[in-house]
């Protein structure tokens, strides 16, 4: 479920009391004066008076305090106040500044769709808050980074952040508010759903519903109802799923006109009716989802496959125009870039999917244009179509056959026993006599090769991201020697040497570790030392001829 409005921002004055003695901080004094007033304009007036007094005294910290309250109670000039705080305190080390203003500006960028700028500002807020030991701002910045990770598809990364955030609030009640705790529980429940940790999702959803009812937080209660509906759909309890989703949707409509959430509700209601075998109602809600998405022009990756169902429906009616219309809508949604996409792998996937859709669209257009002509040539058309299908089937069979052979080869390689240390030392000695002279002393080569064997044997390559220089330093040698020895004795360059080790390690772990197979490709990539799913998949395919997703699917059933 999309969490566009969940950014945690601790400019709420009750959450920003100072716990550190830095300069002469009159924050609490100003807060007490402002909280006596009930109208925002009166609160802003007090802050402006306080600002003038602080400017006369050249009191930087308390000027910033005044601007902070003004940014909360004079929204028309909010951005100007935030920028003023940043300019004033950029090189200072105050408890809340400039961290809180980086966070404020990051939330503003996030809500306007500038995710890359938001990320940079969140990181600055996190770093400066950490230096100032301001746990409140540090955790809220990290929470917001978790939202960005969610949007980029890094569900596991987001889950870790939300779990840490909720645990911190539960263990540190002085930082816990109804606002932050309820949103933390929802974000955590949402992440459990999308990482398929359904038991933990159910526990967190129940806790969140109890908390939101107790605190009368109708917004989060409605979101959790929808999340509960998605959970019930995933465990095949379709009737309960429909009930929860309908109730959640009704509540959301009362206070939120962002139809992306309504689209999510309609999508999962449609999926639930499909699970019950009610095709008519399923298509009705899928069409409503399409209407919501067309209205908002907002991309929700988790539900975009609704167009697969809608195209299949149009195809069953032999409605070429409707099929093309759905393809055009999906292509339009896929082409929308929310002001810089965060995850490169996700972009590449989208481009690939878009190319496939364009190809299908072109085929359908040609078929539609020739439809009237082909009515008189049905037999010829069927023959051509049959030939095409046979060729596709042959291609698919050949590809499947080659993949199976490569898969079996990988499994057989795993069964081979590893050489013991004495065999490795003997092998190294033999290599030294066989290899050409590379202008490096033999004893140095032998030492480095033994250290490389230990490096490989202990799977150190999976523990951090190595460069040639960092590994050379770790092995107490220089990068020139190390590079030359790897090229000559391992027959690959340094980058491919590391990639091959990591791919072999991934194959070994996936063959023996059942729990690892349930991880996302991104999570597996990180476990074996790669930075992202794309580089892992590319290296895996380059070495084995198959993709990791294929290997995981078949190793589960082998």
Coordinates of C-alpha atoms in Angstrom, one line a residue:
X1 CA 0.0 0.0 0.0
X2 CA 1.4 3.4 -0.9
X3 CA 2.5 5.5 2.0
X4 CA 2.9 8.9 0.5
X5 CA 1.6 10.9 3.5
X6 CA 3.4 9.0 6.2
X7 CA 6.6 11.0 6.4
X8 CA 7.5 11.4 10.1
X9 CA 8.4 15.0 10.8
X10 CA 9.3 16.1 14.3
X11 CA 8.6 19.8 14.0
X12 CA 5.7 19.1 16.3
X13 CA 6.7 21.3 19.1
X14 CA 5.9 18.9 21.9
X15 CA 8.5 16.5 20.5
X16 CA 11.4 18.8 20.3
X17 CA 12.3 19.7 23.8
X18 CA 16.0 20.0 24.3
X19 CA 17.9 17.4 26.2
X20 CA 21.4 18.8 25.8
X21 CA 22.9 22.0 27.2
X22 CA 24.1 23.8 24.1
X23 CA 24.5 27.6 24.2
X24 CA 21.6 29.5 25.8
X25 CA 18.6 27.6 24.4
X26 CA 15.3 29.3 25.1
X27 CA 13.3 26.8 23.1
X28 CA 11.2 25.6 26.0
X29 CA 10.4 29.2 27.0
X30 CA 9.2 30.1 23.5
X31 CA 7.2 26.8 23.3
X32 CA 5.4 27.6 26.6
X33 CA 4.4 31.0 25.3
X34 CA 3.2 29.7 22.0
X35 CA 1.2 26.8 23.4
X36 CA -0.9 29.2 25.4
X37 CA -2.4 30.4 22.2
X38 CA -5.1 28.5 20.3
X39 CA -5.0 30.3 16.9
X40 CA -2.1 29.7 14.5
X41 CA -1.9 33.4 13.5
X42 CA -1.5 34.3 17.2
X43 CA 1.2 31.7 17.6
X44 CA 3.0 33.0 14.6
X45 CA 2.8 36.6 15.9
X46 CA 4.6 35.5 19.2
X47 CA 7.3 33.8 17.2
X48 CA 7.9 36.9 15.0
X49 CA 8.2 39.1 18.1
X50 CA 10.7 36.6 19.6
X51 CA 12.5 36.5 16.3
X52 CA 13.0 40.3 16.3
X53 CA 14.4 40.2 19.8
X54 CA 16.8 37.4 19.0
X55 CA 18.0 39.2 15.8
X56 CA 18.8 42.3 17.8
X57 CA 20.9 40.1 20.1
X58 CA 22.5 38.3 17.2
X59 CA 21.4 35.1 19.0
X60 CA 21.7 32.5 16.2
X61 CA 20.3 29.6 18.1
X62 CA 17.2 31.4 19.2
X63 CA 16.7 33.0 15.8
X64 CA 16.6 29.4 14.5
X65 CA 14.1 28.4 17.2
X66 CA 11.8 31.3 16.2
X67 CA 12.1 30.3 12.5
X68 CA 11.2 26.7 13.5
X69 CA 7.9 27.7 15.1
X70 CA 7.2 30.1 12.2
X71 CA 7.6 27.2 9.7
X72 CA 4.9 25.3 11.6
X73 CA 2.4 28.2 12.1
X74 CA 3.0 30.4 9.1
X75 CA 2.9 27.8 6.2
X76 CA 2.8 30.4 3.4
X77 CA 6.5 31.2 4.1
X78 CA 7.4 27.7 5.3
X79 CA 10.2 27.0 2.8
X80 CA 11.8 30.4 3.3
X81 CA 11.9 29.8 7.1
X82 CA 13.4 26.4 6.6
X83 CA 16.1 27.7 4.2
X84 CA 16.9 30.5 6.7
X85 CA 17.5 27.9 9.5
X86 CA 19.8 25.9 7.2
X87 CA 21.8 28.9 6.2
X88 CA 22.1 30.1 9.8
X89 CA 23.0 26.8 11.3
X90 CA 24.7 24.8 8.5
X91 CA 28.1 24.8 10.3
X92 CA 26.8 24.7 13.8
X93 CA 26.4 21.7 16.1
X94 CA 23.1 22.5 17.9
X95 CA 20.9 19.8 19.4
X96 CA 18.1 20.2 16.9
X97 CA 19.7 22.3 14.2
X98 CA 20.3 22.1 11.3
X99 CA 19.1 18.4 11.4
X100 CA 15.4 19.2 11.9
X101 CA 15.4 21.6 8.9
X102 CA 17.1 19.1 6.6
X103 CA 14.3 16.8 7.7
X104 CA 11.6 19.4 7.1
X105 CA 12.9 20.2 3.6
X106 CA 13.3 16.5 2.8
X107 CA 9.7 15.9 3.6
X108 CA 8.7 18.8 1.4
X109 CA 10.7 17.4 -1.5
X110 CA 9.3 13.9 -0.9
X111 CA 5.7 15.1 -1.0
X112 CA 6.4 17.0 -4.2
X113 CA 7.9 13.9 -5.8
X114 CA 11.6 14.9 -5.8
X115 CA 12.7 11.7 -4.2
X116 CA 16.4 11.9 -5.0
X117 CA 16.7 15.4 -3.3
X118 CA 14.5 14.1 -0.4
X119 CA 16.9 11.2 0.1
X120 CA 20.0 13.5 0.1
X121 CA 18.3 15.8 2.7
X122 CA 17.2 12.8 4.9
X123 CA 20.8 11.6 4.9
X124 CA 22.0 15.0 6.0
X125 CA 19.4 15.1 8.7
X126 CA 20.4 11.7 9.9
X127 CA 24.1 12.5 9.9
X128 CA 23.8 15.8 11.7
X129 CA 21.2 14.4 14.2
X130 CA 23.5 11.6 15.0
X131 CA 26.4 14.0 15.7
X132 CA 24.1 16.0 17.9
X133 CA 22.8 12.9 19.6
X134 CA 19.2 13.8 18.8
X135 CA 17.6 10.3 18.6
X136 CA 14.2 11.7 17.7
X137 CA 15.3 13.4 14.5
X138 CA 17.8 10.6 13.6
X139 CA 15.1 7.9 13.8
X140 CA 12.5 10.0 12.0
X141 CA 15.0 10.7 9.1
X142 CA 15.7 7.0 9.0
X143 CA 12.0 6.2 8.9
X144 CA 11.6 8.4 5.9
X145 CA 14.5 6.8 4.2
X146 CA 12.6 3.5 4.8
X147 CA 9.6 5.0 2.9
X148 CA 12.0 5.7 -0.1
X149 CA 13.4 2.2 0.1
X150 CA 9.8 0.9 0.0
X151 CA 9.1 2.9 -3.2
X152 CA 12.3 1.7 -4.8
X153 CA 11.3 -2.0 -4.2
X154 CA 13.8 -2.6 -1.5
X155 CA 11.2 -4.1 0.8
X156 CA 13.7 -5.9 3.0
X157 CA 15.8 -2.8 3.6
X158 CA 12.6 -0.8 4.5
X159 CA 11.5 -3.6 6.8
X160 CA 14.7 -3.5 8.8
X161 CA 14.4 0.3 9.3
X162 CA 10.7 0.1 10.4
X163 CA 11.4 -2.8 12.8
X164 CA 14.3 -0.8 14.3
X165 CA 12.1 2.3 14.5
X166 CA 9.2 0.6 16.3
X167 CA 11.5 -1.2 18.7
X168 CA 13.2 2.1 19.6
X169 CA 9.9 3.7 20.4
X170 CA 8.8 0.8 22.5
X171 CA 12.0 0.8 24.4
X172 CA 12.2 4.6 24.8
X173 CA 8.8 5.9 25.8
X174 CA 10.2 9.4 26.2
X175 CA 10.4 9.6 22.4
X176 CA 7.1 7.8 21.7
X177 CA 4.0 9.7 20.6
X178 CA 0.6 8.4 19.4
X179 CA 1.4 9.9 16.0
X180 CA 4.8 8.3 15.5
X181 CA 4.0 4.9 17.1
X182 CA 0.8 4.3 15.1
X183 CA 2.5 5.2 11.8
X184 CA 5.5 3.1 12.7
X185 CA 3.3 0.0 13.3
X186 CA 1.5 0.6 10.0
X187 CA 4.7 0.9 8.1
X188 CA 6.1 -2.3 9.7
X189 CA 2.9 -4.2 9.1
X190 CA 2.9 -3.1 5.4
X191 CA 6.5 -4.3 5.0
X192 CA 5.8 -7.6 6.6
X193 CA 3.0 -8.1 4.1
X194 CA 5.2 -7.4 1.1
X195 CA 8.1 -9.5 2.3
X196 CA 5.6 -12.4 2.8
X197 CA 6.2 -12.6 6.6
X198 CA 2.5 -13.1 7.1
X199 CA 2.5 -14.3 10.7
X200 CA 4.4 -11.3 11.8
X201 CA 2.2 -9.1 9.7
X202 CA -0.9 -10.4 11.4
X203 CA 0.6 -9.7 14.9
X204 CA 1.6 -6.2 13.9
X205 CA -1.7 -5.4 12.3
X206 CA -3.6 -6.5 15.4
X207 CA -1.4 -4.4 17.6
X208 CA -1.8 -1.4 15.3
X209 CA -5.6 -1.7 15.1
X210 CA -5.7 -1.8 18.9
X211 CA -3.4 1.3 19.3
X212 CA -5.2 3.3 16.6
X213 CA -8.6 2.6 18.2
X214 CA -7.3 3.4 21.6
X215 CA -5.9 6.7 20.4
X216 CA -8.8 7.4 18.0
X217 CA -6.4 7.7 15.1
X218 CA -8.9 7.1 12.3
X219 CA -6.4 7.7 9.5
X220 CA -4.0 4.9 10.5
X221 CA -7.0 2.7 11.6
X222 CA -8.4 2.9 8.0
X223 CA -5.0 2.1 6.5
X224 CA -4.5 -0.9 8.8
X225 CA -8.0 -2.2 7.9
X226 CA -6.8 -2.2 4.2
X227 CA -3.5 -3.8 5.2
X228 CA -5.5 -6.5 7.1
X229 CA -7.6 -7.0 4.0
X230 CA -4.5 -7.6 1.9
X231 CA -3.2 -10.0 4.5
X232 CA -6.5 -11.9 4.5
X233 CA -6.3 -12.1 0.7
X234 CA -2.8 -13.5 0.8
X235 CA -3.9 -16.3 3.2
X236 CA -6.9 -17.0 0.8
X237 CA -9.6 -15.8 3.3
X238 CA -11.3 -13.9 0.5
X239 CA -14.6 -13.1 2.2
X240 CA -12.9 -11.5 5.2
X241 CA -10.5 -9.7 2.8
X242 CA -13.4 -8.1 0.9
X243 CA -15.1 -7.1 4.1
X244 CA -12.0 -5.4 5.5
X245 CA -11.1 -3.7 2.2
X246 CA -14.6 -2.3 1.7
X247 CA -14.7 -0.9 5.3
X248 CA -11.2 0.5 4.9
X249 CA -12.0 2.1 1.6
X250 CA -15.2 3.7 3.0
X251 CA -13.2 5.3 5.8
X252 CA -10.4 6.5 3.6
X253 CA -12.9 8.3 1.3
X254 CA -14.0 10.4 4.2
X255 CA -10.7 12.1 4.8
X256 CA -8.3 11.3 1.9
X257 CA -8.9 12.2 -1.7
X258 CA -5.7 10.5 -2.9
X259 CA -7.2 7.8 -5.1
X260 CA -4.0 5.7 -5.1
X261 CA -5.2 4.2 -1.9
X262 CA -8.7 3.6 -3.3
X263 CA -7.0 2.0 -6.3
X264 CA -5.2 -0.4 -4.0
X265 CA -8.5 -1.3 -2.3
X266 CA -10.3 -1.9 -5.6
X267 CA -7.3 -4.0 -6.8
X268 CA -7.3 -6.4 -3.9
X269 CA -11.2 -6.6 -3.8
X270 CA -11.0 -7.6 -7.4
X271 CA -8.3 -10.2 -6.7
X272 CA -10.4 -11.6 -3.8
X273 CA -13.4 -12.0 -6.1
X274 CA -11.2 -13.7 -8.6
X275 CA -10.1 -16.1 -5.9
X276 CA -13.8 -16.8 -5.2
X277 CA -14.3 -17.5 -8.9
X278 CA -16.6 -14.5 -9.4
X279 CA -15.2 -13.2 -12.7
X280 CA -17.8 -10.6 -13.2
X281 CA -17.2 -8.8 -9.9
X282 CA -13.5 -9.2 -10.3
X283 CA -13.4 -7.4 -13.6
X284 CA -15.7 -4.7 -12.2
X285 CA -13.2 -3.8 -9.5
X286 CA -10.3 -4.1 -11.8
X287 CA -12.0 -1.6 -14.1
X288 CA -12.4 0.7 -11.1
X289 CA -8.7 0.3 -10.3
X290 CA -8.0 1.3 -13.9
X291 CA -10.3 4.4 -13.5
X292 CA -8.4 5.4 -10.3
X293 CA -5.0 5.0 -11.9
X294 CA -6.0 7.0 -15.0
X295 CA -7.3 9.8 -12.8
X296 CA -4.2 10.1 -10.5
X297 CA -1.6 9.2 -13.1
X298 CA 0.2 7.7 -10.2
X299 CA 2.4 4.5 -10.6
X300 CA 1.7 1.8 -8.0
X301 CA 4.1 -1.0 -9.0
X302 CA 2.4 -3.6 -6.7
X303 CA -0.9 -3.4 -8.6
X304 CA 0.1 -2.5 -12.1
X305 CA -0.4 -6.1 -13.2
X306 CA -4.2 -5.4 -13.1
X307 CA -3.7 -4.6 -16.8
X308 CA -2.7 -8.2 -17.5
X309 CA -6.2 -9.2 -16.3
X310 CA -8.0 -6.4 -18.1
X311 CA -6.2 -7.3 -21.4
X312 CA -7.1 -10.9 -20.9
X313 CA -10.7 -9.9 -20.4
X314 CA -10.6 -7.7 -23.6
X315 CA -8.9 -10.6 -25.5
X316 CA -11.7 -13.0 -24.4
X317 CA -14.2 -10.5 -26.0
X318 CA -12.0 -10.3 -29.2
X319 CA -11.9 -6.5 -28.5
X320 CA -8.6 -5.5 -30.1
X321 CA -9.3 -1.8 -29.5
X322 CA -9.8 -2.3 -25.8
X323 CA -6.6 -4.4 -25.6
X324 CA -4.7 -1.6 -27.2
X325 CA -6.3 1.0 -24.9
X326 CA -5.2 -1.0 -21.8
X327 CA -1.7 -1.4 -23.2
X328 CA -1.5 2.4 -23.9
X329 CA -2.6 3.1 -20.3
X330 CA 0.0 0.8 -18.8
X331 CA 2.7 2.2 -21.1
X332 CA 1.7 5.7 -20.0
X333 CA 1.8 4.8 -16.3
X334 CA 5.1 3.0 -16.7
X335 CA 6.6 6.0 -18.5
X336 CA 5.7 8.4 -15.6
X337 CA 8.9 9.1 -13.6
X338 CA 8.2 10.4 -10.2
X339 CA 11.0 13.1 -10.5
X340 CA 13.9 10.7 -10.6
X341 CA 13.5 7.0 -9.8
X342 CA 15.6 5.7 -7.0
X343 CA 16.2 2.1 -7.9
X344 CA 18.2 1.5 -11.2
X345 CA 17.2 -2.1 -11.3
X346 CA 13.6 -1.3 -11.1
X347 CA 14.0 1.2 -14.0
X348 CA 15.7 -1.4 -16.2
X349 CA 12.9 -3.8 -15.5
X350 CA 10.3 -1.2 -16.4
X351 CA 12.1 -0.4 -19.6
X352 CA 12.2 -4.1 -20.5
X353 CA 8.5 -4.6 -19.7
X354 CA 7.7 -1.5 -21.7
X355 CA 9.5 -2.9 -24.7
X356 CA 7.5 -6.1 -24.4
X357 CA 4.3 -4.2 -24.2
X358 CA 5.2 -2.0 -27.2
X359 CA 6.0 -5.1 -29.2
X360 CA 2.6 -6.7 -28.3
X361 CA 0.8 -3.4 -29.1
X362 CA 2.4 -3.3 -32.6
X363 CA 1.3 -6.9 -33.2
X364 CA -2.2 -6.2 -32.1
X365 CA -2.5 -3.1 -34.3
X366 CA -1.3 -5.0 -37.3
X367 CA -3.7 -7.9 -36.6
X368 CA -6.6 -5.4 -36.1
X369 CA -5.9 -3.5 -39.3
X370 CA -5.8 -6.8 -41.3
X371 CA -8.8 -8.3 -39.6
X372 CA -11.4 -7.5 -42.3
X373 CA -9.0 -8.8 -45.0
X374 CA -8.2 -12.0 -43.1
X375 CA -11.9 -12.9 -42.8
X376 CA -11.7 -14.3 -46.3
X377 CA -8.4 -15.9 -45.7
X378 CA -9.1 -17.7 -42.4
X379 CA -7.3 -20.9 -43.3
X380 CA -4.1 -19.1 -44.4
X381 CA -4.2 -17.1 -41.3
X382 CA -4.5 -20.2 -39.1
X383 CA -1.7 -21.9 -40.9
X384 CA 0.6 -18.9 -40.4
X385 CA -0.4 -18.6 -36.8
X386 CA 0.2 -22.3 -36.2
X387 CA 3.7 -22.0 -37.7
X388 CA 4.5 -19.1 -35.5
X389 CA 3.2 -20.9 -32.4
X390 CA 5.3 -24.0 -33.3
X391 CA 8.4 -21.9 -33.8
X392 CA 7.7 -20.2 -30.4
X393 CA 7.2 -23.6 -28.8
X394 CA 10.4 -24.9 -30.3
X395 CA 12.3 -21.9 -29.2
X396 CA 10.8 -22.2 -25.7
X397 CA 11.5 -25.9 -25.5
X398 CA 15.2 -25.4 -26.6
X399 CA 15.7 -22.6 -24.1
X400 CA 14.1 -24.7 -21.3
X401 CA 16.2 -27.7 -22.3
X402 CA 19.5 -25.6 -22.2
X403 CA 18.5 -24.1 -18.9
X404 CA 17.8 -27.5 -17.4
X405 CA 21.2 -28.8 -18.5
X406 CA 23.0 -25.7 -17.0
X407 CA 21.0 -26.2 -13.8
X408 CA 21.9 -29.8 -13.5
X409 CA 25.6 -29.0 -14.2
X410 CA 25.5 -26.5 -11.3
X411 CA 24.0 -29.1 -8.9
X412 CA 26.7 -31.6 -9.9
X413 CA 29.5 -29.2 -9.3
X414 CA 28.1 -28.6 -5.8
X415 CA 28.5 -32.4 -5.1
X416 CA 32.2 -32.4 -5.8
X417 CA 34.4 -32.3 -2.7
X418 CA 36.5 -29.3 -2.1
X419 CA 40.3 -29.6 -2.2
X420 CA 41.9 -29.7 1.3
X421 CA 44.7 -27.4 2.3
X422 CA 47.6 -29.7 1.4
X423 CA 46.2 -30.2 -2.1
X424 CA 45.8 -26.4 -2.5
X425 CA 49.5 -25.9 -1.5
X426 CA 50.6 -28.6 -3.9
X427 CA 48.5 -27.0 -6.7
X428 CA 50.1 -23.6 -5.9
X429 CA 53.6 -25.0 -6.1
X430 CA 52.8 -26.7 -9.5
X431 CA 51.3 -23.5 -10.8
X432 CA 54.5 -21.6 -9.9
X433 CA 56.6 -23.9 -12.0
X434 CA 54.2 -23.8 -14.9
X435 CA 53.4 -20.1 -15.2
X436 CA 55.5 -17.6 -17.1
X437 CA 57.7 -15.2 -15.3
X438 CA 55.7 -12.2 -14.2
X439 CA 58.4 -10.2 -12.5
X440 CA 57.2 -10.9 -9.0
X441 CA 59.4 -13.0 -6.6
X442 CA 58.2 -16.6 -6.3
X443 CA 57.9 -16.5 -2.5
X444 CA 55.7 -13.3 -2.8
X445 CA 53.4 -15.1 -5.4
X446 CA 53.1 -18.2 -3.2
X447 CA 52.3 -16.1 -0.1
X448 CA 49.6 -14.1 -2.0
X449 CA 48.1 -17.2 -3.5
X450 CA 47.8 -18.9 -0.1
X451 CA 46.2 -15.7 1.3
X452 CA 43.8 -15.7 -1.6
X453 CA 42.9 -19.3 -0.8
X454 CA 42.1 -18.4 2.8
X455 CA 40.1 -15.3 1.5
X456 CA 38.1 -17.7 -0.7
X457 CA 37.8 -20.5 1.9
X458 CA 36.4 -18.2 4.6
X459 CA 34.0 -16.5 2.1
X460 CA 35.3 -13.0 3.0
X461 CA 34.3 -11.8 -0.4
X462 CA 30.6 -11.9 0.8
X463 CA 31.1 -9.8 3.9
X464 CA 31.9 -6.4 2.4
X465 CA 32.4 -4.6 -0.9
X466 CA 36.0 -5.0 -1.8
X467 CA 38.1 -2.9 -4.2
X468 CA 41.5 -4.0 -5.6
X469 CA 43.2 -1.5 -3.2
X470 CA 41.2 -2.6 -0.1
X471 CA 41.8 -6.3 -0.7
X472 CA 45.5 -5.7 -1.4
X473 CA 45.8 -3.7 1.8
X474 CA 44.0 -6.6 3.7
X475 CA 46.5 -9.1 2.2
X476 CA 49.5 -6.9 3.0
X477 CA 50.6 -6.5 -0.6
X478 CA 50.2 -3.8 -3.3
X479 CA 47.4 -3.6 -5.9
X480 CA 49.8 -4.0 -8.9
X481 CA 51.1 -7.4 -7.5
X482 CA 47.6 -8.6 -6.6
X483 CA 46.1 -7.6 -10.0
X484 CA 48.8 -9.3 -11.9
X485 CA 48.7 -12.5 -9.8
X486 CA 44.9 -12.8 -10.2
X487 CA 45.1 -12.2 -13.9
X488 CA 47.8 -14.9 -14.4
X489 CA 46.8 -17.5 -11.9
X490 CA 43.0 -17.1 -11.8
X491 CA 42.8 -16.3 -15.5
X492 CA 40.3 -13.4 -14.9
X493 CA 40.5 -9.7 -14.0
X494 CA 39.8 -8.6 -10.4
X495 CA 36.2 -7.7 -10.9
X496 CA 35.3 -11.0 -12.5
X497 CA 37.3 -12.9 -9.9
X498 CA 35.2 -11.4 -7.1
X499 CA 31.9 -11.9 -9.1
X500 CA 32.7 -15.6 -9.8
X501 CA 33.5 -16.3 -6.2
X502 CA 30.2 -14.6 -5.1
X503 CA 28.2 -16.5 -7.7
X504 CA 29.7 -19.8 -6.7
X505 CA 29.0 -19.0 -3.1
X506 CA 25.3 -18.0 -4.0
X507 CA 24.9 -21.4 -5.8
X508 CA 26.3 -23.3 -2.8
X509 CA 24.1 -21.4 -0.3
X510 CA 20.9 -21.6 -2.3
X511 CA 21.5 -25.3 -2.8
X512 CA 21.8 -26.0 1.0
X513 CA 20.1 -23.1 2.8
X514 CA 16.3 -23.4 2.3
X515 CA 15.5 -20.2 4.2
X516 CA 17.7 -18.2 1.8
X517 CA 15.5 -19.2 -1.1
X518 CA 12.6 -17.2 0.3
X519 CA 14.6 -14.0 0.2
X520 CA 14.2 -11.4 -2.5
X521 CA 16.9 -11.3 -5.3
X522 CA 18.1 -8.0 -3.8
X523 CA 18.4 -9.5 -0.3
X524 CA 20.3 -12.6 -1.7
X525 CA 22.6 -10.3 -3.7
X526 CA 23.5 -8.4 -0.5
X527 CA 24.0 -11.7 1.4
X528 CA 26.7 -12.9 -1.0
X529 CA 28.5 -9.5 -1.5
X530 CA 26.8 -7.8 -4.4
X531 CA 25.6 -4.2 -4.1
X532 CA 22.3 -4.7 -6.0
X533 CA 20.1 -7.2 -7.7
X534 CA 21.0 -6.1 -11.2
X535 CA 24.7 -6.7 -10.8
X536 CA 24.1 -10.0 -9.1
X537 CA 21.7 -11.3 -11.8
X538 CA 24.1 -10.2 -14.6
X539 CA 27.1 -11.9 -13.0
X540 CA 25.1 -15.0 -12.2
X541 CA 23.9 -15.3 -15.8
X542 CA 27.4 -14.5 -17.2
X543 CA 28.9 -17.4 -15.2
X544 CA 26.1 -20.0 -15.3
X545 CA 24.0 -19.2 -18.3
X546 CA 20.8 -19.0 -16.2
X547 CA 19.3 -16.3 -14.0
X548 CA 19.2 -16.7 -10.2
X549 CA 15.4 -16.6 -10.2
X550 CA 15.4 -19.7 -12.5
X551 CA 17.9 -21.5 -10.3
X552 CA 15.9 -20.7 -7.1
X553 CA 12.7 -21.9 -8.6
X554 CA 14.1 -25.2 -9.7
X555 CA 16.3 -25.9 -6.7
X556 CA 13.2 -25.8 -4.6
X557 CA 11.6 -28.6 -6.5
X558 CA 14.8 -30.7 -7.0

